Amino acid sequence: MRHELIGLKARVENSSDPTLLGICGTIIDETRDMLVIEQAEGTKIVPKGSSKFMFTLPGGEEVEIEGAKLVRRPEERVKRRR
């Protein structure tokens, strides 16, 4: 995925950690291995590599992506060639 993730709505669809399932909110930060998702109850840090996410793009389209495909620094992922 070559899209900027910060600001998108995200939902954790699957995770090796059952306590993370269903976390839903806005991505406020991203590192190489983690997404920081802001919810009404506070922020959650979710590992990319062991989770599957549903992202809502600005146009309303929903895209499901395996987090392992996102594991890299954000600036590397955005400018990476296909």
XYZ file of C-alpha atoms in Angstrom:
82
model
C 0.000 0.000 0.000
C 1.538 3.282 -1.087
C -0.998 5.483 0.690
C -0.275 7.663 3.731
C -1.927 5.902 6.688
C -1.988 8.732 9.238
C -5.488 10.179 9.346
C -7.232 7.081 7.976
C -9.878 5.181 9.909
C -8.691 1.667 10.760
C -10.140 -1.451 12.346
C -8.212 -4.519 13.512
C -9.866 -7.461 11.751
C -7.515 -10.196 12.939
C -4.550 -10.393 15.290
C -2.411 -12.949 17.068
C -3.305 -10.964 20.224
C -7.053 -11.426 20.876
C -7.180 -8.268 23.035
C -6.551 -6.180 19.897
C -9.461 -7.578 17.851
C -12.041 -4.963 16.943
C -9.945 -1.925 17.863
C -11.299 0.861 15.711
C -10.299 4.491 15.366
C -8.099 6.984 13.560
C -4.422 6.349 12.891
C -2.459 9.145 14.553
C 1.088 7.794 14.221
C 3.040 5.054 12.490
C 6.436 3.458 13.038
C 8.184 0.685 11.157
C 6.364 -2.022 13.121
C 3.399 -0.315 14.821
C 0.271 1.729 14.195
C -1.018 4.094 16.885
C -4.819 4.185 16.766
C -6.798 6.827 18.639
C -10.164 5.759 20.039
C -12.651 7.527 22.290
C -11.182 5.535 25.221
C -7.577 6.528 24.469
C -4.815 5.338 22.173
C -3.793 1.790 21.332
C -0.517 0.640 19.824
C -1.044 -2.235 17.394
C 1.766 -4.293 15.829
C 1.543 -4.372 12.035
C 3.189 -7.751 11.496
C 0.730 -9.881 13.438
C -2.512 -8.101 12.492
C -4.913 -7.676 9.589
C -6.483 -4.236 9.124
C -9.508 -2.728 7.412
C -8.722 0.835 6.298
C -11.330 3.365 5.185
C -9.888 5.575 2.450
C -10.877 9.264 2.114
C -13.418 8.415 -0.620
C -15.154 5.919 1.685
C -13.734 2.784 0.049
C -12.696 0.060 2.502
C -9.505 -1.922 1.927
C -8.387 -4.969 3.918
C -4.619 -5.464 4.174
C -2.349 -7.909 5.964
C -0.222 -5.855 8.328
C 2.894 -7.825 7.374
C 2.760 -6.069 3.978
C 3.029 -2.718 5.775
C 6.076 -3.533 7.904
C 8.640 -0.946 6.863
C 9.286 2.678 7.631
C 6.400 4.835 6.376
C 8.607 6.923 4.088
C 10.043 3.767 2.487
C 6.608 2.253 1.951
C 5.093 5.366 0.361
C 7.892 5.838 -2.185
C 8.449 2.120 -2.883
C 7.997 0.955 -6.465
C 5.536 -1.818 -7.205
